[in-house]
mmCIF file of C-alpha atoms in Angstrom:
data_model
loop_
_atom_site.group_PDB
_atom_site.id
_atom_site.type_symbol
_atom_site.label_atom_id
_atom_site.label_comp_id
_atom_site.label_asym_id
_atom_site.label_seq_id
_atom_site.Cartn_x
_atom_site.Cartn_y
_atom_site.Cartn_z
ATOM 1 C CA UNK A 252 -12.317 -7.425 2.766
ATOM 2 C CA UNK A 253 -10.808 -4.410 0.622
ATOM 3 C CA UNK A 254 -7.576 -4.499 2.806
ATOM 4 C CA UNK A 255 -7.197 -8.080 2.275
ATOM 5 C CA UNK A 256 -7.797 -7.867 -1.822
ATOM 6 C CA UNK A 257 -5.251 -4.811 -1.472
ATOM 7 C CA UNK A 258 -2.778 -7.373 -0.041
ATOM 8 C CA UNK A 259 -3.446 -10.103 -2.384
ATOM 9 C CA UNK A 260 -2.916 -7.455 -5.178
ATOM 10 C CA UNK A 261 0.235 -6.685 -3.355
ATOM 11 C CA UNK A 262 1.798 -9.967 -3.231
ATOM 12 C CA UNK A 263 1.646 -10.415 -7.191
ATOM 13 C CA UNK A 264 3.251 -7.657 -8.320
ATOM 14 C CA UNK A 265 6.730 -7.671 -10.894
ATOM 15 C CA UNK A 266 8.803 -6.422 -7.373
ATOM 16 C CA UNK A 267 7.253 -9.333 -5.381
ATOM 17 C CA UNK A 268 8.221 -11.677 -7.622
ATOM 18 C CA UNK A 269 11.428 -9.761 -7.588
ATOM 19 C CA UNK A 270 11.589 -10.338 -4.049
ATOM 20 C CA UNK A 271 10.056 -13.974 -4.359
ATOM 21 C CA UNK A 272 13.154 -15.020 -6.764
ATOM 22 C CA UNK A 273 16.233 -13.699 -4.647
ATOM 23 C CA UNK A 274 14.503 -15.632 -1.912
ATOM 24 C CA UNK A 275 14.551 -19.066 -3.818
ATOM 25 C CA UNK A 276 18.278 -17.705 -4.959
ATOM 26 C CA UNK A 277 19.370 -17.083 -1.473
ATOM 27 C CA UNK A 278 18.309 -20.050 0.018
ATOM 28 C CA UNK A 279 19.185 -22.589 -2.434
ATOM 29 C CA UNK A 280 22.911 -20.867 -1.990
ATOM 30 C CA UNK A 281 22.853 -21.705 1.644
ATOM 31 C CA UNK A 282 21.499 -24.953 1.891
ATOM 32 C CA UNK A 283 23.659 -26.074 -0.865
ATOM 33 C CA UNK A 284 27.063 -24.570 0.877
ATOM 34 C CA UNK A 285 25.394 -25.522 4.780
ATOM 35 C CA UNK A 286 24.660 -29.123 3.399
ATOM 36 C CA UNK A 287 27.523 -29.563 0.534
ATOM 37 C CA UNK A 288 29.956 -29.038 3.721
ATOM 38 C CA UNK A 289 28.678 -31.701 5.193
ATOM 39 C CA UNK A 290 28.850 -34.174 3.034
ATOM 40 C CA UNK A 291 32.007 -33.004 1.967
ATOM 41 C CA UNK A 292 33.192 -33.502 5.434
ATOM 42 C CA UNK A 293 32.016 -36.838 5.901
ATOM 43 C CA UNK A 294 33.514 -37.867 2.581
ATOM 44 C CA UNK A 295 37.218 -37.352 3.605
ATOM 45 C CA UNK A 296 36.496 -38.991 7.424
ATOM 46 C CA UNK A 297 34.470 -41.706 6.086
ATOM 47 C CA UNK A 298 33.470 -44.492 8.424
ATOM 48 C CA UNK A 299 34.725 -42.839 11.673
ATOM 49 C CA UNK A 300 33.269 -41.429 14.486
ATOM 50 C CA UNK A 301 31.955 -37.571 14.076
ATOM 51 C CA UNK A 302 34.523 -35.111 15.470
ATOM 52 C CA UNK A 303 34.879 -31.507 16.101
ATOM 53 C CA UNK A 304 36.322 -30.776 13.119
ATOM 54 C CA UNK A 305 33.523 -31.571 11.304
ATOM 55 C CA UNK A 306 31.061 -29.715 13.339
ATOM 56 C CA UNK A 307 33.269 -26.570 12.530
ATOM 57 C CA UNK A 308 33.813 -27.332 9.302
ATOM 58 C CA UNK A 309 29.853 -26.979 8.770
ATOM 59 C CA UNK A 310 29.666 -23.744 11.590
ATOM 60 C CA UNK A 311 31.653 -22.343 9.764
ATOM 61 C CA UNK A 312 30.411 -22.759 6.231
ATOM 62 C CA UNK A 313 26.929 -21.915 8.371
ATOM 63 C CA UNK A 314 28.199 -19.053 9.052
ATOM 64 C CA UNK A 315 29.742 -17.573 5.503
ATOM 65 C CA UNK A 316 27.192 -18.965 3.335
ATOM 66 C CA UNK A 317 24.352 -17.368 5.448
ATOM 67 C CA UNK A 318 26.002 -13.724 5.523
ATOM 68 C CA UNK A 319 26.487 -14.050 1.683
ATOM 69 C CA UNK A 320 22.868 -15.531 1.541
ATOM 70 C CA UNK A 321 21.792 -12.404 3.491
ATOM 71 C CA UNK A 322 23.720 -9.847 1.684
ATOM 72 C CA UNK A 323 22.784 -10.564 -1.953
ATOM 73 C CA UNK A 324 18.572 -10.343 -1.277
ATOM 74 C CA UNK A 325 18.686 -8.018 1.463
ATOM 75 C CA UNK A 326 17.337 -5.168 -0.942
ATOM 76 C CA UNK A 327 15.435 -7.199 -2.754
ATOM 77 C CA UNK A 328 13.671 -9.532 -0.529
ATOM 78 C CA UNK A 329 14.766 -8.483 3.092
ATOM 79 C CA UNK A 330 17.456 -11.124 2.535
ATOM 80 C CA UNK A 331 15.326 -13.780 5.431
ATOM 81 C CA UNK A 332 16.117 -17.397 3.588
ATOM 82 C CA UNK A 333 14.505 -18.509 6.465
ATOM 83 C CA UNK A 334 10.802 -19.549 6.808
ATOM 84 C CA UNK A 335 11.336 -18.897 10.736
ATOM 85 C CA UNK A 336 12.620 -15.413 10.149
ATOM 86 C CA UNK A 337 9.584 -15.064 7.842
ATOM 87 C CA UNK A 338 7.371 -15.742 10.365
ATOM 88 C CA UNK A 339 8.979 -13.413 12.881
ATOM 89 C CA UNK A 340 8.630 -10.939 10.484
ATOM 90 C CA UNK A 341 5.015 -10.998 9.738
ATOM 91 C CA UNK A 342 4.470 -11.651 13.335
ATOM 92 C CA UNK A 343 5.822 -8.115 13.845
ATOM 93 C CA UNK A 344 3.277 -6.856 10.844
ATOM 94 C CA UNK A 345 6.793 -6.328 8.619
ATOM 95 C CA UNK A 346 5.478 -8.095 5.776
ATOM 96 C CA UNK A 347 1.618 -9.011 4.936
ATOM 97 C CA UNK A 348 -0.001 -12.971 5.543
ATOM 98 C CA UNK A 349 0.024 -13.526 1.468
ATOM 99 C CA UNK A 350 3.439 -12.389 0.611
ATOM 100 C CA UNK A 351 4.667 -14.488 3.959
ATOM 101 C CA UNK A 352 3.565 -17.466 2.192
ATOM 102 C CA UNK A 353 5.081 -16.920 -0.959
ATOM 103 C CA UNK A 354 8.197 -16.457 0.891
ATOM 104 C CA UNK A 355 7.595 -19.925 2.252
ATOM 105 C CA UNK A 356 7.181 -21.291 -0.993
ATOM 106 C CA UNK A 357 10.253 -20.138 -2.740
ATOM 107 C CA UNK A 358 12.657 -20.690 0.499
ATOM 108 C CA UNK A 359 11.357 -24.490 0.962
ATOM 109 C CA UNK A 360 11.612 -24.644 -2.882
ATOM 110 C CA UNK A 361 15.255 -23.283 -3.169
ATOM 111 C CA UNK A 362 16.399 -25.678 0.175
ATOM 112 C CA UNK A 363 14.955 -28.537 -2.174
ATOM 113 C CA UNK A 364 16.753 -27.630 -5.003
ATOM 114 C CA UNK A 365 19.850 -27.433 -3.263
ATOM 115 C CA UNK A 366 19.787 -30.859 -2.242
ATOM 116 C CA UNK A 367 18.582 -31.936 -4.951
ATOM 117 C CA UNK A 368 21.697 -30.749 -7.188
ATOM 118 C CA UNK A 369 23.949 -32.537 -4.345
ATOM 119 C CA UNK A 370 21.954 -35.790 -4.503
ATOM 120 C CA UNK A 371 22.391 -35.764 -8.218
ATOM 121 C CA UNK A 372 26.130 -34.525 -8.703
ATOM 122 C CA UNK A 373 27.786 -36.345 -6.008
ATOM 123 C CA UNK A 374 26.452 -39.665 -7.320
ATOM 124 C CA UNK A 375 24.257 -40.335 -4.775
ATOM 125 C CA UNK A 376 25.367 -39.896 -1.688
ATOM 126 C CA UNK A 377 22.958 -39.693 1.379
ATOM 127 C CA UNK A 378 21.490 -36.114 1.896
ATOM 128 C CA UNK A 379 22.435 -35.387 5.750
ATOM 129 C CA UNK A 380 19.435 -34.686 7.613
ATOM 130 C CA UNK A 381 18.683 -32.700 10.986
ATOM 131 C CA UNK A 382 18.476 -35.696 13.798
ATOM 132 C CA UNK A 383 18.374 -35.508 17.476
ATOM 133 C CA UNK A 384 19.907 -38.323 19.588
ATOM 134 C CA UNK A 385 18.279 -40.919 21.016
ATOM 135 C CA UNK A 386 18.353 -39.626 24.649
ATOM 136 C CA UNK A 387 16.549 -36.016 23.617
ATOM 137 C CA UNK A 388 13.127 -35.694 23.841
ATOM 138 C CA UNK A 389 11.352 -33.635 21.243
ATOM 139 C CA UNK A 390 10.465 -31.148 23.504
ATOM 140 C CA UNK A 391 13.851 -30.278 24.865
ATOM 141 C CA UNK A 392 15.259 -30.416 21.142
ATOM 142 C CA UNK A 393 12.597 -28.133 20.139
ATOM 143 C CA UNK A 394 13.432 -25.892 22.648
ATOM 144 C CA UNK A 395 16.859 -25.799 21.833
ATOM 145 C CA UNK A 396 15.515 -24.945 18.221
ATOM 146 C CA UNK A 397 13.801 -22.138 19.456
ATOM 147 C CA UNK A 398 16.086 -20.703 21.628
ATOM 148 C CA UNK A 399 18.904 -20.182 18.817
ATOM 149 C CA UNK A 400 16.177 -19.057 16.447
ATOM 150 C CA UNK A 401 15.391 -16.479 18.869
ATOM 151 C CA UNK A 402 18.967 -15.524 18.920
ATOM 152 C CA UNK A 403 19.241 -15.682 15.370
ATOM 153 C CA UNK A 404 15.714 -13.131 14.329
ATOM 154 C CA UNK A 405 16.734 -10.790 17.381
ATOM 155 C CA UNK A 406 19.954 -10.116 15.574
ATOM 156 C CA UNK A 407 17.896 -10.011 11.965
ATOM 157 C CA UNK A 408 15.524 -7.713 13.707
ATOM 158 C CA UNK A 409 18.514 -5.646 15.144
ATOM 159 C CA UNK A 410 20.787 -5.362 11.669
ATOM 160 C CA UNK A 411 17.781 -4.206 9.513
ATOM 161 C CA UNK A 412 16.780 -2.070 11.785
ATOM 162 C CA UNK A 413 17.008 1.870 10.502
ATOM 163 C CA UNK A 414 17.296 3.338 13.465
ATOM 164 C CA UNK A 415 20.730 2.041 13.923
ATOM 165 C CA UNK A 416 21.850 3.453 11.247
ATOM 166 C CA UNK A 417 23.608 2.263 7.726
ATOM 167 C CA UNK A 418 25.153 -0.814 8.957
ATOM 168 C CA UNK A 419 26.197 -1.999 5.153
ATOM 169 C CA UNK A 420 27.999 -5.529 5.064
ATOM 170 C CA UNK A 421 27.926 -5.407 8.945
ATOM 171 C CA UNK A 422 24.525 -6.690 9.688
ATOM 172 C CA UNK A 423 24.756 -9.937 7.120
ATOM 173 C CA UNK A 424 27.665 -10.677 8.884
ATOM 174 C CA UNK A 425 26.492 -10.260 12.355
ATOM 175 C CA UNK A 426 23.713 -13.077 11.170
ATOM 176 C CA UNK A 427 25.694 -14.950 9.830
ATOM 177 C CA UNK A 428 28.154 -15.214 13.422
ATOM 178 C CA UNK A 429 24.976 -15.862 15.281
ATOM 179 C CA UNK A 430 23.713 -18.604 13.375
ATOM 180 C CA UNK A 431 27.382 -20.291 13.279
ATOM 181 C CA UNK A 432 28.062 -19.822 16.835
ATOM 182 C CA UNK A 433 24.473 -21.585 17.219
ATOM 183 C CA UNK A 434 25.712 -24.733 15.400
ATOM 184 C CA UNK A 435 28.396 -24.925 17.253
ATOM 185 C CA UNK A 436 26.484 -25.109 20.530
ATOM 186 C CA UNK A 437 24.119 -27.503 19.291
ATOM 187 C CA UNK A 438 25.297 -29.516 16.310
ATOM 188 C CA UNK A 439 26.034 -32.746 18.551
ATOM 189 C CA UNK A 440 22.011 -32.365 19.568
ATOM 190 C CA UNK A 441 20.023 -30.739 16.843
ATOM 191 C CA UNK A 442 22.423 -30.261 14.002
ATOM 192 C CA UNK A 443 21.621 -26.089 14.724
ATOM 193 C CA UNK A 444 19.298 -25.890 11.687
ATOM 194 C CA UNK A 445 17.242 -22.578 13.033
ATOM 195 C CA UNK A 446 15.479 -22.616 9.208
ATOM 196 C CA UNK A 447 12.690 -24.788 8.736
ATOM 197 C CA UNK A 448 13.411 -24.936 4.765
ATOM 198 C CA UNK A 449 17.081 -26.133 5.699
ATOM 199 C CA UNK A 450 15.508 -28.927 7.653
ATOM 200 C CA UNK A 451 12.759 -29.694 5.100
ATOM 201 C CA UNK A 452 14.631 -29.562 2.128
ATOM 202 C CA UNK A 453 17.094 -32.039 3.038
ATOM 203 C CA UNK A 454 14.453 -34.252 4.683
ATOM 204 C CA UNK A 455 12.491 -34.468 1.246
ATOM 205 C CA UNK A 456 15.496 -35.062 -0.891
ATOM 206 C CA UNK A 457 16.780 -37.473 1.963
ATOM 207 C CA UNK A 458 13.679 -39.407 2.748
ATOM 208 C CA UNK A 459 12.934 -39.287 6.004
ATOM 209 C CA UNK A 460 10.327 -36.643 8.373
ATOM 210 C CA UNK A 461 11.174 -38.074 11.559
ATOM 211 C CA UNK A 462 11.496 -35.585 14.198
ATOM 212 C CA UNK A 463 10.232 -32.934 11.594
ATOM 213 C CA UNK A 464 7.909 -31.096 13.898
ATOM 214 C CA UNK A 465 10.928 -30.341 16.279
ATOM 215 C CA UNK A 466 12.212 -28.344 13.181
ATOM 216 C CA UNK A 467 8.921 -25.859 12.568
ATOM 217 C CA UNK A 468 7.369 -25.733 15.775
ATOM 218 C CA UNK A 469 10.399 -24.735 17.993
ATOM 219 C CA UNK A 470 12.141 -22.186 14.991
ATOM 220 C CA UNK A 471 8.718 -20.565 14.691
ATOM 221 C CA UNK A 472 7.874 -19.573 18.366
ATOM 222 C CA UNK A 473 11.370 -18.755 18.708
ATOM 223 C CA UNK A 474 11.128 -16.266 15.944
ATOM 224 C CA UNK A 475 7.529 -15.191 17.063
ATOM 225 C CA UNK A 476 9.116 -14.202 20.602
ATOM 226 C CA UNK A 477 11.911 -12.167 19.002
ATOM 227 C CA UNK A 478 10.144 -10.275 16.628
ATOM 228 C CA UNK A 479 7.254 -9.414 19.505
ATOM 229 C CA UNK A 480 9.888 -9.097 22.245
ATOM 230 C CA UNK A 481 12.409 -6.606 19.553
ATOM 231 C CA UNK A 482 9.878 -4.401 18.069
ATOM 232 C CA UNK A 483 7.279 -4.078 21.473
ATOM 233 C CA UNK A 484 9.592 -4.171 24.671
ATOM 234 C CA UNK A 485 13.378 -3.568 23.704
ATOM 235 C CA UNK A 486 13.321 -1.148 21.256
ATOM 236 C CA UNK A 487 9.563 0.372 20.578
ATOM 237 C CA UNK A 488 8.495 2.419 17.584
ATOM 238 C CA UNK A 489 7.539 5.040 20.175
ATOM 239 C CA UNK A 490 11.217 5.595 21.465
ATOM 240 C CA UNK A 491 13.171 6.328 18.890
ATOM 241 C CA UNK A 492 15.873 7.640 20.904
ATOM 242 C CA UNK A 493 16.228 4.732 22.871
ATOM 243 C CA UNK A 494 19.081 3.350 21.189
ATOM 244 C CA UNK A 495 21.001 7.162 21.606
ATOM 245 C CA UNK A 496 20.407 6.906 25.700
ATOM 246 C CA UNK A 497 21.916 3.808 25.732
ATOM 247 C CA UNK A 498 25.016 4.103 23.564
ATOM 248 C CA UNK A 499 25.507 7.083 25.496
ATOM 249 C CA UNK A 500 24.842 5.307 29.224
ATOM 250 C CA UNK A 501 27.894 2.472 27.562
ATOM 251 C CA UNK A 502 30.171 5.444 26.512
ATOM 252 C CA UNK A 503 29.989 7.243 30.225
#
């Protein structure tokens, strides 16, 4: 009972609400650049038939706006903008239940806000929103969900992790890669959402939940996997010098 006062005491402080704002910050600059691209690409090809193009038009802008994203509330927040990478986190005991949900909160609320302001300024166009095609089931989309998310929290788990060293600008970047490469292996399927918050803000804003649940469920054991997986079997608290033996095996 003490331990979980001393973590609701935790999760109200001045730096968690430090950390709570450059969450809703970081995410609302994401969604707005994932989701702006895309309606700015389907403004100039209006009427046609997706192409690549577009699909790397929004990797792309994936990609950049996440490492940004990543970079400005990494010492603030952990830089996660991600509800899934939340949830890997805790999973792995790197941040308590309460703050977790706060977390939650301010990413969902900043993905909102983002297409919100894009509803509003570009005169109402539609909100894209995360669809699978008619031939996918659920489950197989969902799958595909989790298996990028996994990709994507392995790597968060991997750039923040001290024991590699100062990786600087490096490790923002190296999340943002992953998540872009993931969109453009699944855009055609999922749209390569991998955040829950992306998914839910623009669902809100755009009206419609179907095929929500392929958005939380598979981006959530995904993450759950990496974080045990990372932390428990690849690279262990109790090895520390894990990391040395194998750079060293590479260099032979």
């Amino acid at each position: 009972m003490a331990s979980l006062k001393a973590r609701l005491q935790h999760s109200v402080t001045p730096n968690a609400f430090r950390a709570y704002l450059a969450e809703f910050i970081s995410t609302f600059f994401f969604v707005f650049a994932a989701v702006g691209s895309a309606l700015s690409s389907r403004k100039l090809m209006p009427d046609v038939a997706p192409d690549p193009s577009s699909l790397v038009v929004v990797a792309v802008a994936t990609a950049f706006a996440l490492s940004v994203a990543v970079f400005i509330a990494a010492n603030i927040s952990g830089g996660h903008v991600n509800p899934a990478v939340t949830f890997g986190m805790a999973v792995g005991g790197h941040i308590t239940i309460p703050m977790a949900i706060f977390y939650w909160i301010a990413q969902m609320l900043g993905s909102i806000m983002a297409c919100l302001l894009l509803k509003v300024t570009t005169v109402g166009q539609h909100v894209p929103m995360h669809a699978i095609p008619q031939e996918m089931t659920g489950f197989g989309a969902s799958m595909l969900e989790g298996v990028m998310t996994f990709a994507l929290v392995y790597t968060v788990y991997a750039a923040g992790d001290p024991r590699r060293g100062v990786l600087g600008a490096i490790g923002p970047l190296a999340i943002g890669l992953i998540a872009g490469a993931n969109v453009l292996a699944s855009g055609p399927f999922t749209g390569g959402s991998m955040n829950p918050a992306y998914s839910f803000g623009s669902a809100v804003i755009g009206g419609s939940f179907r095929n929500q649940a392929v958005y939380w469920v598979g981006p959530l054991v995904g993450a759950a996997i990496a974080g045990i997986l990372y932390d428990n079997v690849v690279f262990p608290a109790q090895a520390p010098d894990s990391l040395t033996g194998i750079s060293d095996g590479v260099g032979v």
